[in-house]
PDB file of C-alpha atoms in Angstrom:
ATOM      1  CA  UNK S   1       0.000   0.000   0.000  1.00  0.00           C
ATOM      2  CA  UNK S   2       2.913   2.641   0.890  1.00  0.00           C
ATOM      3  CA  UNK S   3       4.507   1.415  -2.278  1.00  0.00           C
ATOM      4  CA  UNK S   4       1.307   2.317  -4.482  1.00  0.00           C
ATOM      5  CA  UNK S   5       1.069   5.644  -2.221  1.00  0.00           C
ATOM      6  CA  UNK S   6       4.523   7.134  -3.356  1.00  0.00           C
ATOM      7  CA  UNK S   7       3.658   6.125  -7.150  1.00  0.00           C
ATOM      8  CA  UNK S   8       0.637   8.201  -6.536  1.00  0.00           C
ATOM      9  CA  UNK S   9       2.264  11.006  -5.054  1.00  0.00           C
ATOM     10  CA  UNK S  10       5.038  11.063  -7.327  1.00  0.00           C
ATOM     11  CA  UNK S  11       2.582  11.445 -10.437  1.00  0.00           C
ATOM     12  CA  UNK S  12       0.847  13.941  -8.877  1.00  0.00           C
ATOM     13  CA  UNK S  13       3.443  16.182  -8.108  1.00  0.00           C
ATOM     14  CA  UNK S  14       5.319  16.008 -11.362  1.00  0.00           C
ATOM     15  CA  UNK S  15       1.663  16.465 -13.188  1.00  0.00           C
ATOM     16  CA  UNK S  16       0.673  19.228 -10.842  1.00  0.00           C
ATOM     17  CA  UNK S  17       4.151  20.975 -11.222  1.00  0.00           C
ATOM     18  CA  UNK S  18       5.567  21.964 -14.301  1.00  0.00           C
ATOM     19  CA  UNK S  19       8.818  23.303 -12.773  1.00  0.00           C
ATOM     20  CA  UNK S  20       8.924  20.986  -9.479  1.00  0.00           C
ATOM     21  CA  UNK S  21      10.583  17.698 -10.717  1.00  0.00           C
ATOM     22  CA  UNK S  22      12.100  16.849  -7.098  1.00  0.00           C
ATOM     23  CA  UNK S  23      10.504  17.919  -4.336  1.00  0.00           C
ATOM     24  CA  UNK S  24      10.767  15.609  -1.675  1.00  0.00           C
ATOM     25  CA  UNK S  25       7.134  13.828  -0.672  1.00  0.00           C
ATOM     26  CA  UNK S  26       6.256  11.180   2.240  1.00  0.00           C
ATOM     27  CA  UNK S  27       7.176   7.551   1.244  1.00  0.00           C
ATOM     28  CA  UNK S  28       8.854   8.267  -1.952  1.00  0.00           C
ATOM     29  CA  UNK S  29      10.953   5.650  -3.036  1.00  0.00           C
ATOM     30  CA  UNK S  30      14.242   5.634  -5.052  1.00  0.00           C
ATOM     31  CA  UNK S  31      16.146   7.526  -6.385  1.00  0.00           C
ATOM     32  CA  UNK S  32      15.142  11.331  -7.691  1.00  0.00           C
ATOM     33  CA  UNK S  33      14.177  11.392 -11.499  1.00  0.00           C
ATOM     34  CA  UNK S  34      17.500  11.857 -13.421  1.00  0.00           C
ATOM     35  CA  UNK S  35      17.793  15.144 -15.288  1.00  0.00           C
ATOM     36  CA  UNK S  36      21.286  15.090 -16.199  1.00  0.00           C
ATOM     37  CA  UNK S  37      23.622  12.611 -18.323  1.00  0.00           C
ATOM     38  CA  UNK S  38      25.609  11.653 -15.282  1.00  0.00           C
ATOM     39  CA  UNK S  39      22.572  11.105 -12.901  1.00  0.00           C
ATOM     40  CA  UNK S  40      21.180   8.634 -15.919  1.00  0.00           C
ATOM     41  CA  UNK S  41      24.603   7.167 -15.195  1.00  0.00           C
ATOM     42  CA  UNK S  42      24.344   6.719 -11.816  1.00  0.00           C
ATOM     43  CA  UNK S  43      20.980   5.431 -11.598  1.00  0.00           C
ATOM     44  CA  UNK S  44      22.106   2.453 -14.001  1.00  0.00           C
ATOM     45  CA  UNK S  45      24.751   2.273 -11.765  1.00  0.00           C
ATOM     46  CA  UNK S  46      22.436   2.142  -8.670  1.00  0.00           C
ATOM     47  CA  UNK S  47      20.194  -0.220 -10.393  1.00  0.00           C
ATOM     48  CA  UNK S  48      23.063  -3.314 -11.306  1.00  0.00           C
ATOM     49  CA  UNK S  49      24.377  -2.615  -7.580  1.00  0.00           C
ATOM     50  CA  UNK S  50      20.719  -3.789  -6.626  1.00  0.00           C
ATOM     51  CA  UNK S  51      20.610  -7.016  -8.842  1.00  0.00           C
ATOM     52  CA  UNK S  52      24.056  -7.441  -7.455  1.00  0.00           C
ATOM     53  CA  UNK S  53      23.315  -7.631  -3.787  1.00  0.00           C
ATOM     54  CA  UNK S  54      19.830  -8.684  -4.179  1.00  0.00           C
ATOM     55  CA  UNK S  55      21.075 -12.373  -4.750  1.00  0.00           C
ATOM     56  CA  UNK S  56      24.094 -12.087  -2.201  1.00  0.00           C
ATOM     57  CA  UNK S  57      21.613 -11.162   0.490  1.00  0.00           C
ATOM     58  CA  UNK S  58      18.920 -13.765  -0.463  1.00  0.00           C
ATOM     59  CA  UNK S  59      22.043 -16.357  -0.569  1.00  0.00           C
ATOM     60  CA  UNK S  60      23.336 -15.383   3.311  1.00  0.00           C
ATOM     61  CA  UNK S  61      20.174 -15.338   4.324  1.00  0.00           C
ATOM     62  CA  UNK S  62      19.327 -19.166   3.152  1.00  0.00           C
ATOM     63  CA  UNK S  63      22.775 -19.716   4.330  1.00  0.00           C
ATOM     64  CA  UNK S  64      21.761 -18.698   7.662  1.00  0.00           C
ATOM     65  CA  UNK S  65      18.755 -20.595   7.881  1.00  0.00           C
ATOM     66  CA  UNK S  66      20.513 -23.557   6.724  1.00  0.00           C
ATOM     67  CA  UNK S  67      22.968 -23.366   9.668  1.00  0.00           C
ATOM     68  CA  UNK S  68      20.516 -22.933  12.014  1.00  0.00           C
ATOM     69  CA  UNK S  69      17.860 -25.985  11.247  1.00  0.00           C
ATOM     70  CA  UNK S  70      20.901 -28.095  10.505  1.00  0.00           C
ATOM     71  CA  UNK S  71      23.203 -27.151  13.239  1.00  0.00           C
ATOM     72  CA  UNK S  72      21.545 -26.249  16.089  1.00  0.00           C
ATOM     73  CA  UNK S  73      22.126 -28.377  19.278  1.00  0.00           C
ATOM     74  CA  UNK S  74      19.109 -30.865  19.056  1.00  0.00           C
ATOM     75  CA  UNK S  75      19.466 -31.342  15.242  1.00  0.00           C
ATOM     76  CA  UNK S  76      23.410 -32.217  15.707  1.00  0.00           C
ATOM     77  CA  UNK S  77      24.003 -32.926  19.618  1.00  0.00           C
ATOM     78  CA  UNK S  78      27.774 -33.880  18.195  1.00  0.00           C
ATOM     79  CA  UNK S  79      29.748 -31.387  16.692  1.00  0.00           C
ATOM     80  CA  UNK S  80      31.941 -31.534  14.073  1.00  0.00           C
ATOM     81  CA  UNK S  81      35.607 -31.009  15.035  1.00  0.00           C
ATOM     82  CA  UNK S  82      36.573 -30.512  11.189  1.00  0.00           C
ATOM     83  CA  UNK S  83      38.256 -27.277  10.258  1.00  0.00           C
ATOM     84  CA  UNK S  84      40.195 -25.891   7.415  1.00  0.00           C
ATOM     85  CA  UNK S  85      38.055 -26.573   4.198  1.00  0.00           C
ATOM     86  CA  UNK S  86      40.965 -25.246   1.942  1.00  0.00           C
ATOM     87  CA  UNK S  87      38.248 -25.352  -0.929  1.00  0.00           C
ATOM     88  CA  UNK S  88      35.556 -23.447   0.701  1.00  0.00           C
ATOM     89  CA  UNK S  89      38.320 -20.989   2.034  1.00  0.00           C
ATOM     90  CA  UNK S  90      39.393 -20.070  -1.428  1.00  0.00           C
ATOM     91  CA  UNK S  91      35.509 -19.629  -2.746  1.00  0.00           C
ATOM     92  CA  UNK S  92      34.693 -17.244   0.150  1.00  0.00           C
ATOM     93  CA  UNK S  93      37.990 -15.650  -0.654  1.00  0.00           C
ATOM     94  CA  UNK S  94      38.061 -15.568  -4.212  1.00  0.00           C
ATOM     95  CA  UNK S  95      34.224 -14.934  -4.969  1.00  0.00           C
ATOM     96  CA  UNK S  96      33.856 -11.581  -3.422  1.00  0.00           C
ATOM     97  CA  UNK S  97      36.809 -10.598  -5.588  1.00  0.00           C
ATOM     98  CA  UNK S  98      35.594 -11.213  -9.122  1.00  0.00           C
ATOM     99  CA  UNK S  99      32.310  -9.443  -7.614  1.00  0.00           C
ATOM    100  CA  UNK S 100      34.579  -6.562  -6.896  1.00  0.00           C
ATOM    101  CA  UNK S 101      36.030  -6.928  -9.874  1.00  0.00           C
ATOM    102  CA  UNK S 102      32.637  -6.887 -12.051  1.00  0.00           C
ATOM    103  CA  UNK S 103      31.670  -3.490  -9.975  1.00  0.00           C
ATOM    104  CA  UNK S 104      34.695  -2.232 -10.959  1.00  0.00           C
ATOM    105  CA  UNK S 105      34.365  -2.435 -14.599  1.00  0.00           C
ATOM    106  CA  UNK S 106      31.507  -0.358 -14.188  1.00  0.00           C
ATOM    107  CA  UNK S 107      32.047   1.795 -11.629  1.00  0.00           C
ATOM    108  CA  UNK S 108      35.602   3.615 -12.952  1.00  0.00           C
ATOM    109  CA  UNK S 109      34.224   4.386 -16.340  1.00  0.00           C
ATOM    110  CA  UNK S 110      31.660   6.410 -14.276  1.00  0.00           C
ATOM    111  CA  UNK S 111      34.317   7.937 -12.059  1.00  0.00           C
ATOM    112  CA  UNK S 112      35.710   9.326 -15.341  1.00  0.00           C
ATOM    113  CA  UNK S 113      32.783  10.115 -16.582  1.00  0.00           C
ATOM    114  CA  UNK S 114      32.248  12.732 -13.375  1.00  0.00           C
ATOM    115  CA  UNK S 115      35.778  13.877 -12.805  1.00  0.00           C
ATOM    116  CA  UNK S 116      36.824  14.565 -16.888  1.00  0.00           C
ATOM    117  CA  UNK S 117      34.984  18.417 -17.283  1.00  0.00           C
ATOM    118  CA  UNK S 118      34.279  18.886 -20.955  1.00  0.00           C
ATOM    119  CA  UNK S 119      34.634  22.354 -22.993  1.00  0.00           C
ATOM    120  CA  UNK S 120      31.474  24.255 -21.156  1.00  0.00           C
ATOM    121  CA  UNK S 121      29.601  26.782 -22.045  1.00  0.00           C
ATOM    122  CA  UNK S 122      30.124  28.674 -19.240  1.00  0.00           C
ATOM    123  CA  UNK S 123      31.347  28.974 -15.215  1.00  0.00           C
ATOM    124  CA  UNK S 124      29.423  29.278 -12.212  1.00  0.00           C
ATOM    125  CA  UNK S 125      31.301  29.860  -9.166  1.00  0.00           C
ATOM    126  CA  UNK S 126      29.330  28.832  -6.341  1.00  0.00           C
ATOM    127  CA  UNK S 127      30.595  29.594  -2.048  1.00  0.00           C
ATOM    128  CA  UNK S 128      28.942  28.401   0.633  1.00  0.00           C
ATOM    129  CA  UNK S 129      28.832  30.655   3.944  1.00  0.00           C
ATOM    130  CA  UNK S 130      27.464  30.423   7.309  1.00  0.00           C
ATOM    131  CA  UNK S 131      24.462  29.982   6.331  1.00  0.00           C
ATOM    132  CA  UNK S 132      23.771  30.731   2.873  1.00  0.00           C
ATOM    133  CA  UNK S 133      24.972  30.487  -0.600  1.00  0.00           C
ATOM    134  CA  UNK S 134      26.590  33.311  -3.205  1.00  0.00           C
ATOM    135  CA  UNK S 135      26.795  32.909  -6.720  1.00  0.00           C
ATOM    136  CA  UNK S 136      28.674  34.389  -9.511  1.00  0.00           C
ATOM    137  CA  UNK S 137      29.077  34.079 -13.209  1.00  0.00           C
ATOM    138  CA  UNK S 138      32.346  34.908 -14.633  1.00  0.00           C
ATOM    139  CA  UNK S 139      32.104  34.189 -18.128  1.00  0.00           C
ATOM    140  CA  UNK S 140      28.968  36.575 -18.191  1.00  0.00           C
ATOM    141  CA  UNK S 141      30.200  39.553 -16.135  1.00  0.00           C
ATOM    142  CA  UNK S 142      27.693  38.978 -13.819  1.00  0.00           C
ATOM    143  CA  UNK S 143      28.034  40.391 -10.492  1.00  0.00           C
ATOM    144  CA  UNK S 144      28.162  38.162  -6.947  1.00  0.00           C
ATOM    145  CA  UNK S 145      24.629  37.850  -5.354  1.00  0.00           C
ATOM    146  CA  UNK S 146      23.348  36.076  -2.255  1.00  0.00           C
ATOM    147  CA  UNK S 147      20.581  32.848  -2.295  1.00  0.00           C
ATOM    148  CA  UNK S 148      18.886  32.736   0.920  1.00  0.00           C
ATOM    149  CA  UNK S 149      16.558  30.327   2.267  1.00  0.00           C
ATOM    150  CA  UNK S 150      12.641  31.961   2.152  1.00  0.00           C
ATOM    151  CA  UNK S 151      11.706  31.943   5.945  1.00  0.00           C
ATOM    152  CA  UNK S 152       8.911  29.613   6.411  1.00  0.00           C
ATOM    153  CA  UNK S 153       6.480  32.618   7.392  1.00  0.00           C
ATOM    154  CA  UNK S 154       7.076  34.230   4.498  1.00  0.00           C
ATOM    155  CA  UNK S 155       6.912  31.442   1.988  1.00  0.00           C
ATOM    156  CA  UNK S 156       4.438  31.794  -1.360  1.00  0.00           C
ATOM    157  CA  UNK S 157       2.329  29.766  -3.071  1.00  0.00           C
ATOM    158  CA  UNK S 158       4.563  27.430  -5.187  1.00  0.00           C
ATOM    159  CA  UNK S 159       7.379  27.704  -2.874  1.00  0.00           C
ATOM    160  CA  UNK S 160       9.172  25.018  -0.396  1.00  0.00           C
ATOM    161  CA  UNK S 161       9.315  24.968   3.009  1.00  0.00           C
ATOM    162  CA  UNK S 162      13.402  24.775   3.723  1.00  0.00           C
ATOM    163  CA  UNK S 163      13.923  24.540  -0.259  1.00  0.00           C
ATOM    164  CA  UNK S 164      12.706  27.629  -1.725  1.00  0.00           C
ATOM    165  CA  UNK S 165      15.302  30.529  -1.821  1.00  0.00           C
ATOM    166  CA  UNK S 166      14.977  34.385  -2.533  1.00  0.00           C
ATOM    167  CA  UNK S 167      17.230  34.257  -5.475  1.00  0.00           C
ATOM    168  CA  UNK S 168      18.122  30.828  -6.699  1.00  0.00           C
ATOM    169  CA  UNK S 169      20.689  29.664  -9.790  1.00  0.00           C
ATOM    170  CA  UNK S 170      19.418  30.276 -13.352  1.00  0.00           C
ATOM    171  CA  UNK S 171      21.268  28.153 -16.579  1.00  0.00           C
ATOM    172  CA  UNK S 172      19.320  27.397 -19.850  1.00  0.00           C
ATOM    173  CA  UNK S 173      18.548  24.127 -20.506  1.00  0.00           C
ATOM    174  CA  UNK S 174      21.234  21.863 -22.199  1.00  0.00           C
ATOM    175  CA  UNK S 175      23.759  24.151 -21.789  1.00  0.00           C
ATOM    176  CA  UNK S 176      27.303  22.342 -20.139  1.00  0.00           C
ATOM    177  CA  UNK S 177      27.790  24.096 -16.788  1.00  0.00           C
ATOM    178  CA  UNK S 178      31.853  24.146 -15.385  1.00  0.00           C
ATOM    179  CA  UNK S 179      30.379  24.239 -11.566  1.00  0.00           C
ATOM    180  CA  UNK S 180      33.399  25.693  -9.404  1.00  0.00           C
ATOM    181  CA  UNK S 181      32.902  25.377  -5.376  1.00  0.00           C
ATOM    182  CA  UNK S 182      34.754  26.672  -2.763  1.00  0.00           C
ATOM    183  CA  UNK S 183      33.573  28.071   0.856  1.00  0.00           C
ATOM    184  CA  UNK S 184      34.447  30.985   3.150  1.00  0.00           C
ATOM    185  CA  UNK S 185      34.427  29.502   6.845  1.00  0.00           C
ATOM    186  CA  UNK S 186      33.953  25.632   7.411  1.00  0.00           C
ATOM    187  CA  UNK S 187      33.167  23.305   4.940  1.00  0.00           C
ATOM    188  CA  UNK S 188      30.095  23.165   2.935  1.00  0.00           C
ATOM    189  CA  UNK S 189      29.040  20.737   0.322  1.00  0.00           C
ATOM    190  CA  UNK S 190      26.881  21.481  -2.782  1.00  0.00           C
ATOM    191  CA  UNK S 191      24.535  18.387  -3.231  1.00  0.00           C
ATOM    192  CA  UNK S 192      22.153  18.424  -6.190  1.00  0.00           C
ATOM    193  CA  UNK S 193      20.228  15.137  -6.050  1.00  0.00           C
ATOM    194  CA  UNK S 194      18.493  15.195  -9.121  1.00  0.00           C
ATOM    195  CA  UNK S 195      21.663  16.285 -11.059  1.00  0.00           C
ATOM    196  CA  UNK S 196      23.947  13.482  -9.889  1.00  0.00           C
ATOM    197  CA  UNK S 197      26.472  16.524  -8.113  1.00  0.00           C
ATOM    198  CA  UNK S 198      27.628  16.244  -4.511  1.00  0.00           C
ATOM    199  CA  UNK S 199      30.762  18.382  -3.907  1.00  0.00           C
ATOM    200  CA  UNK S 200      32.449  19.727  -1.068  1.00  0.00           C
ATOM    201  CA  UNK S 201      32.848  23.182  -0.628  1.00  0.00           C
ATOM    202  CA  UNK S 202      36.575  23.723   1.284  1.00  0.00           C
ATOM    203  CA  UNK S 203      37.901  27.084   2.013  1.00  0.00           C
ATOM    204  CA  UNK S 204      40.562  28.101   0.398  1.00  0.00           C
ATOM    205  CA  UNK S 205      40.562  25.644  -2.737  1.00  0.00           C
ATOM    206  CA  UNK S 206      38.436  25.498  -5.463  1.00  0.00           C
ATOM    207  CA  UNK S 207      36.706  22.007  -6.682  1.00  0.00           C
ATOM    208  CA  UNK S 208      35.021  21.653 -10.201  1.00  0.00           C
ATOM    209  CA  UNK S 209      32.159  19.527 -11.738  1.00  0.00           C
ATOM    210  CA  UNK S 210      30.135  19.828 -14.366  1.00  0.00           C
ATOM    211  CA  UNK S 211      26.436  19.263 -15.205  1.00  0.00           C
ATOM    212  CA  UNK S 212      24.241  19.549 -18.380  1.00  0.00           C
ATOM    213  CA  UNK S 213      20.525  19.703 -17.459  1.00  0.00           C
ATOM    214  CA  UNK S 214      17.994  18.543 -20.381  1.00  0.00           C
ATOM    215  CA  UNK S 215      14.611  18.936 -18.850  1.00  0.00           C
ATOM    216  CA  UNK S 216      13.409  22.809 -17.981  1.00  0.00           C
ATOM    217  CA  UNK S 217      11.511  22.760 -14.358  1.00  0.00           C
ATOM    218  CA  UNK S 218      13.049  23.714 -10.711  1.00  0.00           C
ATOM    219  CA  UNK S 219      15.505  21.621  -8.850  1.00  0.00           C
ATOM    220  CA  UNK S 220      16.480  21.637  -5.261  1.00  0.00           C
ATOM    221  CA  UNK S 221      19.505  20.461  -2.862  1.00  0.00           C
ATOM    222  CA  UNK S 222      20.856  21.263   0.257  1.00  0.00           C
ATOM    223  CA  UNK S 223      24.535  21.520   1.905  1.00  0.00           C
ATOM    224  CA  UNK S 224      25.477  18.347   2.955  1.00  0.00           C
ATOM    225  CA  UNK S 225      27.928  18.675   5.249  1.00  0.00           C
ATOM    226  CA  UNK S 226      27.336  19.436   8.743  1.00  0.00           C
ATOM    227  CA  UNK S 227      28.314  23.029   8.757  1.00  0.00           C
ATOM    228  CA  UNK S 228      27.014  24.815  12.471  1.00  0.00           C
ATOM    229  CA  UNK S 229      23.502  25.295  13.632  1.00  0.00           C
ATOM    230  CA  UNK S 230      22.375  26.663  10.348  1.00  0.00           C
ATOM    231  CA  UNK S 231      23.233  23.977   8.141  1.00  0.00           C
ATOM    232  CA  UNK S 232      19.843  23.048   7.317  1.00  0.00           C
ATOM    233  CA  UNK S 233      18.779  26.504   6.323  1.00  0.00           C
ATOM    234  CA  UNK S 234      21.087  27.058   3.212  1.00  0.00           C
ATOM    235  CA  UNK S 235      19.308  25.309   0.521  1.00  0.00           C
ATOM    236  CA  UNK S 236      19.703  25.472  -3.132  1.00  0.00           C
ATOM    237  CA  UNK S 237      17.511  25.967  -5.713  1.00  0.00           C
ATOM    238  CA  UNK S 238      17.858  26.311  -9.900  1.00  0.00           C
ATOM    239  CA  UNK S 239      16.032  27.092 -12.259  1.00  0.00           C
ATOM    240  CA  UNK S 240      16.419  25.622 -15.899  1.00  0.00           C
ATOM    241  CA  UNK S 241      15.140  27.848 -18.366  1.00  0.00           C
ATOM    242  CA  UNK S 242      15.338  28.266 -21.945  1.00  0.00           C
ATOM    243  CA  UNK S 243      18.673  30.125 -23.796  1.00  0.00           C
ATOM    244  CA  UNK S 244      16.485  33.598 -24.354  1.00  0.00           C
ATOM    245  CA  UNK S 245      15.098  33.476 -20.745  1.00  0.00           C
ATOM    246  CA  UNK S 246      18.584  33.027 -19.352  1.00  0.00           C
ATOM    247  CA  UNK S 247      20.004  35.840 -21.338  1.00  0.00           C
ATOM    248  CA  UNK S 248      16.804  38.272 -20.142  1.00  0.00           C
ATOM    249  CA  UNK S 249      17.453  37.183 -16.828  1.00  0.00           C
ATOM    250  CA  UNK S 250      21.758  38.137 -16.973  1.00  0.00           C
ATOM    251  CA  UNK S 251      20.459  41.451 -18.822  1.00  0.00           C
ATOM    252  CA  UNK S 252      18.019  42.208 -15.577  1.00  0.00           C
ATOM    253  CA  UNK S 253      21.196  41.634 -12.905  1.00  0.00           C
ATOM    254  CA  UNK S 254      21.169  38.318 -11.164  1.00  0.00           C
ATOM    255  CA  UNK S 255      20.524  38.533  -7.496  1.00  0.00           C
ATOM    256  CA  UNK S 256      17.807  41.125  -8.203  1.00  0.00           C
ATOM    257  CA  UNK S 257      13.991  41.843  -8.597  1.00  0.00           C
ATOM    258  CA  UNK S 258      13.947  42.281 -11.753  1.00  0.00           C
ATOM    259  CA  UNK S 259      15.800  39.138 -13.037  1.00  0.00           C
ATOM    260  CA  UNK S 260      13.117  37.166 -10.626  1.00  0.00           C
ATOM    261  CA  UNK S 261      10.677  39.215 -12.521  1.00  0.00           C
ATOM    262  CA  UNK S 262      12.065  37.640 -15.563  1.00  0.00           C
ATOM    263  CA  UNK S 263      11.849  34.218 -14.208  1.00  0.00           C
ATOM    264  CA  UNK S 264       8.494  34.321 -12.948  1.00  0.00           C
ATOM    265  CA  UNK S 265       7.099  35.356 -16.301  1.00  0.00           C
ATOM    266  CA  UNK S 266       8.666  32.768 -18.062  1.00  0.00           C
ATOM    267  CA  UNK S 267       7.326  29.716 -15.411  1.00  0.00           C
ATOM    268  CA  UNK S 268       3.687  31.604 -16.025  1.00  0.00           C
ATOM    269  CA  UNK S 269       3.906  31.146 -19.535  1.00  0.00           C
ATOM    270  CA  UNK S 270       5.102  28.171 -19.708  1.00  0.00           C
ATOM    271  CA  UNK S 271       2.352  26.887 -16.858  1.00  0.00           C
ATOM    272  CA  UNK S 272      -0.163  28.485 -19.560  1.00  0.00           C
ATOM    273  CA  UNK S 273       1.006  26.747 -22.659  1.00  0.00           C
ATOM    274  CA  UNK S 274       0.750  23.381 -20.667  1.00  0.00           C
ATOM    275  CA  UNK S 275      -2.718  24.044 -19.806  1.00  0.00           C
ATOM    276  CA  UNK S 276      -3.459  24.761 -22.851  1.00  0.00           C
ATOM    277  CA  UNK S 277      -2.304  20.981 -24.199  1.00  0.00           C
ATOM    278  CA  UNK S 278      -4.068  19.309 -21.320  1.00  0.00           C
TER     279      UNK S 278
END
């Protein structure tokens, strides 16, 4: 029944939504839908891990079971005094290598897949603070801003309790983001679930990744790292918008009124023209 539940509220917040694909709901299960190349990656990833130790677990169990009808004191009142199985020894030892080995055929080309930045179409510098994010765009000349987390008393309709933030991250859809993090105090860490990114922010050093979103909508993460008392108010939220939106939006000043302005007009229009299908 809880299983049917989260299919149900899964549907109805991505059909309810157009720009919420991953919004957290009660007794969702899984992973977050995959909006990026490398989250696609990962899931597959995720998903041979689980026929891997889906069998290994079913096999211990039965193993367990086994040992405990067969070998418990009234079924055997004598006990074997043999020892040393040099065949079973090299099985138990052996085995879990070549499973190692299978994962790691895998697993590497991921890795690689991650770490190896390709030519992007532009940089977003991203530093975590005590207790908030600030953003800046290089390659665009666009000035620092601050993202703050919308206090829950102030929150509007469409907004996220914890989630929603006064100015979040704009990037047109498809576009290759270089994603540079770094932090100003303690260390902070940039997770984007839905994106496949989870990278620590470190003061004083700057770490890269890189993420190419191909579905428009609003995403959300939060620092993972435990950071002080405010480390669960400094979430972060993007918006993927078309390439004309984003440039309106750089035009109006990021970290402003206006280029929420720009934003907002967009989301209604594109809220309008899905109506209109429906």
């Amino acid at each position: 029944m809880r299983f049917l539940t989260a299919i149900v509220l899964t549907w109805i917040c991505a059909s309810t939504s157009a720009f919420a694909f991953d919004v957290p709901v009660d007794g969702a299960l899984g992973l977050q839908p995959a909006v990026t190349p490398i989250m696609e990656r990962i899931t597959e990833f995720h998903t041979l891990l689980l026929w891997i130790i889906i069998p290994i677990t079913l096999f211990v169990m039965a193993l367990l079971i086994w040992v405990m009808v067969r070998y418990n004191s009234k079924s055997n009142p004598v006990p074997s005094k043999n020892s040393h199985n040099t065949l079973l020894e090299v099985v138990w030892t052996a085995l879990p290598v070549v499973i190692l080995i299978a994962i790691s055929v895998f697993s590497f080309p991921l890795l690689y897949y991650q770490e190896e930045i390709p030519d992007a179409d532009f940089t977003i510098k991203a530093t975590g603070n005590q207790w908030n994010w600030t953003y800046e765009y290089p390659d665009q000349g666009a000035m620092e801003y601050m993202s703050i987390m919308v206090p829950e008393d102030e929150i509007q309709p469409g907004q996220y309790r914890n989630l929603s933030v006064d100015y979040p991250l704009v990037v047109p859809v498809n576009a290759t983001v270089r994603l540079q993090v770094t932090a100003t105090d303690v260390i902070h860490n940039f997770a984007m679930p839905a994106f496949g990114t989870k990278i620590d922010a470190i003061p004083g050093r700057i770490n890269e990744a890189w993420f190419q979103v191909t579905e428009e909508g609003a995403y959300y993460g939060q620092c993972s790292e435990l950071c002080g008392q405010g480390h669960a108010f400094m979430p972060i939220e993007i918006r993927v918008v078309s390439q004309d939106t984003f440039d309106a939006w750089i035009a109006a000043e990021p970290g402003t009124d206006e280029s929420n302005a720009v934003i907002a007009a967009y989301e209604a229009a594109r809220d309008t023209r899905l109506a209109q299908l429906d």
